[in-house]
PDB file of C-alpha atoms in Angstrom:
ATOM      1  CA  ARG A1258      96.795  48.340 213.235  1.00 28.00           C
ATOM      2  CA  ASP A1259      99.762  49.799 211.426  1.00 32.00           C
ATOM      3  CA  PHE A1260     103.226  48.238 211.058  1.00 32.00           C
ATOM      4  CA  MET A1261     104.180  48.988 214.675  1.00 36.00           C
ATOM      5  CA  GLY A1262     100.968  47.741 216.249  1.00 36.00           C
ATOM      6  CA  ARG A1263      99.300  51.117 216.676  1.00 35.00           C
ATOM      7  CA  ALA A1264      95.549  51.042 216.814  1.00 34.00           C
ATOM      8  CA  GLU A1265      93.903  53.665 214.647  1.00 34.00           C
ATOM      9  CA  GLY A1266      93.748  56.940 216.549  1.00 34.00           C
ATOM     10  CA  ASP A1267      96.520  56.126 219.036  1.00 37.00           C
ATOM     11  CA  SER A1268      98.770  59.102 219.747  1.00 34.00           C
ATOM     12  CA  GLY A1269     102.006  57.222 220.446  1.00 42.00           C
ATOM     13  CA  VAL A1270     104.104  54.439 219.009  1.00 44.00           C
ATOM     14  CA  VAL A1271     102.776  51.491 220.999  1.00 44.00           C
ATOM     15  CA  VAL A1272     103.583  47.877 220.204  1.00 44.00           C
ATOM     16  CA  GLU A1273     101.472  44.960 221.396  1.00 45.00           C
ATOM     17  CA  THR A1274     103.817  42.087 222.190  1.00 46.00           C
ATOM     18  CA  PRO A1275     102.983  38.387 221.911  1.00 42.00           C
ATOM     19  CA  THR A1276     102.356  38.330 225.693  1.00 50.00           C
ATOM     20  CA  GLY A1277      99.539  40.823 225.289  1.00 52.00           C
ATOM     21  CA  LYS A1278     101.267  43.717 227.054  1.00 55.00           C
ATOM     22  CA  ASN A1279     101.577  47.128 225.478  1.00 57.00           C
ATOM     23  CA  TYR A1280     105.027  48.702 225.139  1.00 55.00           C
ATOM     24  CA  GLU A1281     105.962  52.141 223.877  1.00 61.00           C
ATOM     25  CA  LEU A1282     109.022  52.533 221.674  1.00 57.00           C
ATOM     26  CA  GLY A1283     111.944  54.244 223.389  1.00 60.00           C
ATOM     27  CA  VAL A1284     115.702  54.544 223.054  1.00 56.00           C
ATOM     28  CA  LYS A1285     118.521  54.109 225.568  1.00 58.00           C
ATOM     29  CA  ASP A1286     121.592  56.365 225.784  1.00 58.00           C
ATOM     30  CA  ASP A1287     123.567  53.995 223.565  1.00 56.00           C
ATOM     31  CA  GLY A1288     120.941  54.193 220.831  1.00 51.00           C
ATOM     32  CA  THR A1289     119.397  50.772 221.514  1.00 54.00           C
ATOM     33  CA  ILE A1290     115.705  50.593 220.676  1.00 55.00           C
ATOM     34  CA  VAL A1291     113.667  49.310 223.628  1.00 59.00           C
ATOM     35  CA  TRP A1292     110.055  48.740 224.584  1.00 59.00           C
ATOM     36  CA  GLU A1293     108.797  50.375 227.760  1.00 65.00           C
ATOM     37  CA  ASP A1294     105.773  48.845 229.467  1.00 64.00           C
ATOM     38  CA  THR A1295     103.038  51.504 229.367  1.00 63.00           C
ATOM     39  CA  ALA A1296     101.667  50.183 232.671  1.00 67.00           C
ATOM     40  CA  ASP A1297     104.703  49.937 234.972  1.00 68.00           C
ATOM     41  CA  GLY A1298     107.572  51.519 233.000  1.00 62.00           C
ATOM     42  CA  SER A1299     109.671  48.352 232.845  1.00 65.00           C
ATOM     43  CA  ILE A1300     111.956  48.075 229.813  1.00 60.00           C
ATOM     44  CA  ILE A1301     112.784  45.170 227.541  1.00 55.00           C
ATOM     45  CA  ASN A1302     114.917  45.082 224.403  1.00 52.00           C
ATOM     46  CA  ALA A1303     112.925  45.163 221.202  1.00 46.00           C
ATOM     47  CA  PRO A1304     113.088  41.705 219.575  1.00 40.00           C
ATOM     48  CA  SER A1305     114.717  41.730 216.161  1.00 39.00           C
ATOM     49  CA  SER A1306     112.854  38.632 215.018  1.00 34.00           C
ATOM     50  CA  SER A1307     109.432  40.239 214.805  1.00 37.00           C
ATOM     51  CA  SER A1308     108.161  40.045 211.237  1.00 36.00           C
ATOM     52  CA  SER A1309     106.100  43.234 211.704  1.00 46.00           C
ATOM     53  CA  TYR A1310     108.891  45.310 213.198  1.00 52.00           C
ATOM     54  CA  SER A1311     112.166  46.389 211.627  1.00 74.00           C
ATOM     55  CA  ALA A1312     114.862  48.515 213.284  1.00 86.00           C
ATOM     56  CA  VAL A1313     118.080  49.334 211.446  1.00 92.00           C
ATOM     57  CA  SER A1314     120.963  51.718 211.957  1.00 94.00           C
ATOM     58  CA  VAL A1315     121.384  54.633 209.562  1.00 96.00           C
ATOM     59  CA  LYS A1316     125.078  53.793 209.508  1.00 96.00           C
ATOM     60  CA  ASP A1317     124.248  50.511 207.787  1.00 95.00           C
ATOM     61  CA  PHE A1318     123.392  52.689 204.779  1.00 97.00           C
ATOM     62  CA  GLY A1319     126.654  54.626 204.804  1.00 97.00           C
ATOM     63  CA  ALA A1320     125.906  57.566 207.110  1.00 97.00           C
ATOM     64  CA  LYS A1321     129.026  58.697 209.018  1.00 97.00           C
ATOM     65  CA  GLY A1322     127.634  60.906 211.754  1.00 97.00           C
ATOM     66  CA  ASP A1323     130.936  62.787 212.010  1.00 97.00           C
ATOM     67  CA  GLY A1324     129.470  66.278 211.535  1.00 95.00           C
ATOM     68  CA  VAL A1325     131.563  66.773 208.382  1.00 96.00           C
ATOM     69  CA  THR A1326     130.391  64.216 205.814  1.00 97.00           C
ATOM     70  CA  ASP A1327     127.146  64.985 203.986  1.00 97.00           C
ATOM     71  CA  ASP A1328     124.815  62.229 205.220  1.00 98.00           C
ATOM     72  CA  ALA A1329     121.655  63.341 203.374  1.00 97.00           C
ATOM     73  CA  THR A1330     121.826  60.698 200.635  1.00 97.00           C
ATOM     74  CA  ALA A1331     122.523  57.858 203.072  1.00 98.00           C
ATOM     75  CA  ILE A1332     119.625  58.883 205.323  1.00 98.00           C
ATOM     76  CA  ASN A1333     117.203  59.184 202.405  1.00 98.00           C
ATOM     77  CA  ASN A1334     118.282  55.825 200.995  1.00 97.00           C
ATOM     78  CA  ALA A1335     117.613  54.242 204.387  1.00 97.00           C
ATOM     79  CA  ILE A1336     114.147  55.818 204.627  1.00 96.00           C
ATOM     80  CA  THR A1337     113.260  54.680 201.104  1.00 96.00           C
ATOM     81  CA  SER A1338     114.437  51.150 201.876  1.00 94.00           C
ATOM     82  CA  LEU A1339     112.439  50.891 205.105  1.00 93.00           C
ATOM     83  CA  SER A1340     109.286  52.360 203.612  1.00 92.00           C
ATOM     84  CA  GLY A1341     109.545  50.014 200.643  1.00 91.00           C
ATOM     85  CA  GLN A1342     109.618  47.040 203.019  1.00 90.00           C
ATOM     86  CA  GLY A1343     106.462  48.173 204.810  1.00 88.00           C
ATOM     87  CA  GLY A1344     108.115  50.432 207.379  1.00 90.00           C
ATOM     88  CA  GLY A1345     110.283  50.322 210.467  1.00 91.00           C
ATOM     89  CA  VAL A1346     112.551  52.314 212.757  1.00 93.00           C
ATOM     90  CA  LEU A1347     115.678  54.051 211.492  1.00 95.00           C
ATOM     91  CA  ARG A1348     118.041  54.313 214.452  1.00 94.00           C
ATOM     92  CA  PHE A1349     120.547  57.147 214.925  1.00 96.00           C
ATOM     93  CA  ASP A1350     123.167  57.044 217.674  1.00 94.00           C
ATOM     94  CA  GLY A1351     124.175  60.150 219.608  1.00 95.00           C
ATOM     95  CA  ASP A1352     126.360  61.614 216.859  1.00 96.00           C
ATOM     96  CA  THR A1353     126.046  64.656 214.585  1.00 97.00           C
ATOM     97  CA  TYR A1354     124.688  64.173 211.060  1.00 98.00           C
ATOM     98  CA  LEU A1355     125.356  66.929 208.520  1.00 97.00           C
ATOM     99  CA  ILE A1356     122.967  67.338 205.582  1.00 97.00           C
ATOM    100  CA  SER A1357     123.123  69.684 202.587  1.00 94.00           C
ATOM    101  CA  SER A1358     119.647  68.782 201.322  1.00 95.00           C
ATOM    102  CA  ALA A1359     116.410  67.823 203.003  1.00 95.00           C
ATOM    103  CA  ILE A1360     115.603  64.478 204.586  1.00 97.00           C
ATOM    104  CA  LYS A1361     112.455  63.245 202.829  1.00 96.00           C
ATOM    105  CA  MET A1362     110.010  61.349 205.019  1.00 95.00           C
ATOM    106  CA  LYS A1363     107.967  58.414 203.776  1.00 94.00           C
ATOM    107  CA  SER A1364     105.101  56.416 205.230  1.00 92.00           C
ATOM    108  CA  ASN A1365     105.503  54.001 208.146  1.00 91.00           C
ATOM    109  CA  VAL A1366     108.987  55.190 209.084  1.00 94.00           C
ATOM    110  CA  THR A1367     110.192  56.345 212.502  1.00 94.00           C
ATOM    111  CA  LEU A1368     113.424  58.311 212.867  1.00 96.00           C
ATOM    112  CA  MET A1369     114.717  57.434 216.345  1.00 95.00           C
ATOM    113  CA  GLY A1370     117.604  59.407 217.825  1.00 95.00           C
ATOM    114  CA  VAL A1371     119.035  59.736 221.319  1.00 94.00           C
ATOM    115  CA  PRO A1372     117.244  62.662 223.036  1.00 93.00           C
ATOM    116  CA  ASN A1373     119.466  65.704 223.645  1.00 94.00           C
ATOM    117  CA  LYS A1374     122.368  64.023 221.823  1.00 95.00           C
ATOM    118  CA  THR A1375     121.606  63.100 218.231  1.00 96.00           C
ATOM    119  CA  THR A1376     121.995  66.225 216.096  1.00 97.00           C
ATOM    120  CA  ILE A1377     120.954  66.914 212.511  1.00 97.00           C
ATOM    121  CA  LEU A1378     122.686  69.966 211.030  1.00 95.00           C
ATOM    122  CA  THR A1379     121.581  71.644 207.816  1.00 93.00           C
ATOM    123  CA  SER A1380     124.707  73.052 206.191  1.00 88.00           C
ATOM    124  CA  VAL A1381     122.952  75.524 203.877  1.00 83.00           C
ATOM    125  CA  SER A1382     120.295  78.104 204.716  1.00 74.00           C
ATOM    126  CA  ASN A1383     118.038  77.541 201.711  1.00 80.00           C
ATOM    127  CA  THR A1384     116.827  74.084 202.651  1.00 85.00           C
ATOM    128  CA  ASP A1385     114.478  72.554 205.198  1.00 92.00           C
ATOM    129  CA  ALA A1386     115.867  69.845 207.442  1.00 96.00           C
ATOM    130  CA  ILE A1387     113.008  67.352 207.017  1.00 96.00           C
ATOM    131  CA  ARG A1388     110.315  67.480 204.353  1.00 94.00           C
ATOM    132  CA  PHE A1389     107.037  65.659 203.747  1.00 92.00           C
ATOM    133  CA  GLU A1390     106.580  65.863 199.976  1.00 86.00           C
ATOM    134  CA  GLU A1391     104.053  63.109 199.280  1.00 86.00           C
ATOM    135  CA  LEU A1392     100.950  61.508 200.798  1.00 86.00           C
ATOM    136  CA  THR A1393     102.384  60.232 204.083  1.00 89.00           C
ATOM    137  CA  HIS A1394     100.981  58.357 207.076  1.00 88.00           C
ATOM    138  CA  ASN A1395     102.247  56.811 210.333  1.00 88.00           C
ATOM    139  CA  THR A1396     105.568  58.581 210.862  1.00 92.00           C
ATOM    140  CA  GLU A1397     107.524  59.669 213.903  1.00 93.00           C
ATOM    141  CA  ILE A1398     110.555  61.901 214.493  1.00 95.00           C
ATOM    142  CA  ASN A1399     111.833  61.229 218.006  1.00 95.00           C
ATOM    143  CA  GLY A1400     114.919  62.263 219.947  1.00 95.00           C
ATOM    144  CA  PHE A1401     116.800  64.899 217.931  1.00 97.00           C
ATOM    145  CA  ILE A1402     118.391  68.309 218.020  1.00 98.00           C
ATOM    146  CA  ILE A1403     117.704  69.801 214.583  1.00 97.00           C
ATOM    147  CA  ARG A1404     119.729  72.925 213.849  1.00 96.00           C
ATOM    148  CA  SER A1405     120.482  75.221 210.927  1.00 93.00           C
ATOM    149  CA  VAL A1406     124.199  76.031 210.756  1.00 88.00           C
ATOM    150  CA  GLN A1407     123.552  79.171 208.691  1.00 82.00           C
ATOM    151  CA  GLY A1408     120.679  80.355 210.869  1.00 79.00           C
ATOM    152  CA  ILE A1409     117.431  82.011 209.857  1.00 78.00           C
ATOM    153  CA  ASN A1410     116.859  82.644 206.141  1.00 69.00           C
ATOM    154  CA  GLU A1411     113.998  85.136 205.748  1.00 69.00           C
ATOM    155  CA  ASP A1412     113.909  84.837 201.940  1.00 73.00           C
ATOM    156  CA  PHE A1413     113.586  81.045 201.844  1.00 71.00           C
ATOM    157  CA  GLN A1414     111.857  80.685 205.248  1.00 79.00           C
ATOM    158  CA  ASN A1415     113.864  77.593 206.091  1.00 86.00           C
ATOM    159  CA  GLY A1416     112.100  75.139 208.358  1.00 89.00           C
ATOM    160  CA  GLY A1417     113.005  72.356 210.726  1.00 94.00           C
ATOM    161  CA  VAL A1418     110.125  70.204 209.459  1.00 94.00           C
ATOM    162  CA  TYR A1419     108.112  71.164 206.388  1.00 91.00           C
ATOM    163  CA  TYR A1420     104.770  69.567 205.557  1.00 88.00           C
ATOM    164  CA  GLY A1421     104.099  69.997 201.844  1.00 79.00           C
ATOM    165  CA  HIS A1422     100.935  70.108 199.798  1.00 71.00           C
ATOM    166  CA  ASN A1423      99.891  66.478 200.276  1.00 73.00           C
ATOM    167  CA  GLU A1424      97.914  65.000 203.152  1.00 76.00           C
ATOM    168  CA  THR A1425      99.913  63.838 206.175  1.00 83.00           C
ATOM    169  CA  ILE A1426      98.120  61.621 208.702  1.00 83.00           C
ATOM    170  CA  ASN A1427      99.318  60.423 212.113  1.00 85.00           C
ATOM    171  CA  SER A1428     102.638  62.254 212.143  1.00 89.00           C
ATOM    172  CA  ILE A1429     104.374  62.423 215.525  1.00 91.00           C
ATOM    173  CA  ILE A1430     107.188  64.787 216.516  1.00 94.00           C
ATOM    174  CA  ARG A1431     108.458  63.980 220.002  1.00 93.00           C
ATOM    175  CA  ASN A1432     111.507  64.946 222.090  1.00 95.00           C
ATOM    176  CA  VAL A1433     112.909  67.341 219.477  1.00 96.00           C
ATOM    177  CA  SER A1434     114.673  70.695 219.775  1.00 97.00           C
ATOM    178  CA  PHE A1435     114.544  73.017 216.745  1.00 97.00           C
ATOM    179  CA  GLN A1436     117.289  75.629 216.628  1.00 95.00           C
ATOM    180  CA  SER A1437     117.885  78.672 214.382  1.00 93.00           C
ATOM    181  CA  PHE A1438     115.168  78.185 211.767  1.00 92.00           C
ATOM    182  CA  CYS A1439     112.801  80.734 210.329  1.00 90.00           C
ATOM    183  CA  VAL A1440     109.970  78.262 211.073  1.00 91.00           C
ATOM    184  CA  GLY A1441     110.378  75.331 213.436  1.00 93.00           C
ATOM    185  CA  ILE A1442     107.421  73.302 212.125  1.00 92.00           C
ATOM    186  CA  ASP A1443     105.791  74.511 208.901  1.00 89.00           C
ATOM    187  CA  ALA A1444     102.443  72.725 208.753  1.00 83.00           C
ATOM    188  CA  ARG A1445      99.416  72.739 206.470  1.00 66.00           C
ATOM    189  CA  THR A1446      95.696  72.379 206.987  1.00 58.00           C
ATOM    190  CA  TRP A1447      95.892  68.712 205.899  1.00 62.00           C
ATOM    191  CA  TRP A1448      98.355  67.849 208.685  1.00 68.00           C
ATOM    192  CA  LYS A1449      95.826  65.511 210.308  1.00 70.00           C
ATOM    193  CA  ALA A1450      95.663  63.406 213.487  1.00 63.00           C
ATOM    194  CA  SER A1451      99.183  64.451 214.411  1.00 77.00           C
ATOM    195  CA  LEU A1452     100.989  64.945 217.712  1.00 84.00           C
ATOM    196  CA  VAL A1453     103.715  67.325 218.903  1.00 89.00           C
ATOM    197  CA  GLU A1454     105.077  66.412 222.333  1.00 89.00           C
ATOM    198  CA  ASN A1455     108.043  67.695 224.355  1.00 93.00           C
ATOM    199  CA  VAL A1456     109.244  69.885 221.485  1.00 95.00           C
ATOM    200  CA  HIS A1457     111.340  73.022 222.046  1.00 96.00           C
ATOM    201  CA  PHE A1458     112.170  75.973 219.801  1.00 96.00           C
ATOM    202  CA  ASN A1459     115.345  77.999 220.246  1.00 95.00           C
ATOM    203  CA  ASN A1460     116.071  81.086 218.104  1.00 93.00           C
ATOM    204  CA  CYS A1461     113.262  80.292 215.661  1.00 92.00           C
ATOM    205  CA  ARG A1462     111.335  83.242 214.210  1.00 90.00           C
ATOM    206  CA  VAL A1463     108.108  81.187 214.235  1.00 91.00           C
ATOM    207  CA  SER A1464     107.626  78.043 216.330  1.00 92.00           C
ATOM    208  CA  ILE A1465     104.725  76.370 214.472  1.00 90.00           C
ATOM    209  CA  ASN A1466     103.080  77.776 211.365  1.00 87.00           C
ATOM    210  CA  VAL A1467      99.731  76.334 210.297  1.00 80.00           C
ATOM    211  CA  GLU A1468      98.971  77.773 206.874  1.00 69.00           C
ATOM    212  CA  GLN A1469      95.371  78.045 205.719  1.00 57.00           C
ATOM    213  CA  GLU A1470      95.038  77.057 202.058  1.00 53.00           C
TER     214      GLU A1470
END
């Protein structure tokens, strides 16, 4: 199992609790991370004492979420910190986070926003919003509106999520709306064992590009 209790091959973020029940990670309107029973839908708060589970707020790393301050460095510092500790969930509340450079994903990290509320805005047209630039496994992007302020850039082919030239395994994109990108999800042939669920594309020239290399 990985850091969040997923068995190899599982499609979702499922945690096996000490009682033996299986819960799927979710988020309430106030940004609180919860576990939802996969059998009956009941919800419990995710315990903070679990040694194999870490959930922190991006604002603990200096992100403002005011739609004006450039939060790219704070978000990337938080991802690096979590990945370096073995992984965990980086929680975003329902605010707007402006970035002038790409968010760089690392292994065993989940970005958890509030669906239909948490917004990531790219302030320049020649950057992707989220990039996978190294060998990466066990990641999730869940509960975001991801939008380019400058709109489609045909020359750069700006993307909502860009998978680079290294293997990415078990990458989940769930409950995300991509808006005003040249390519919503720019994938590669080594984008393996991955899942896209409840994802919408608005004013994107291409929804999902799978490049053969």
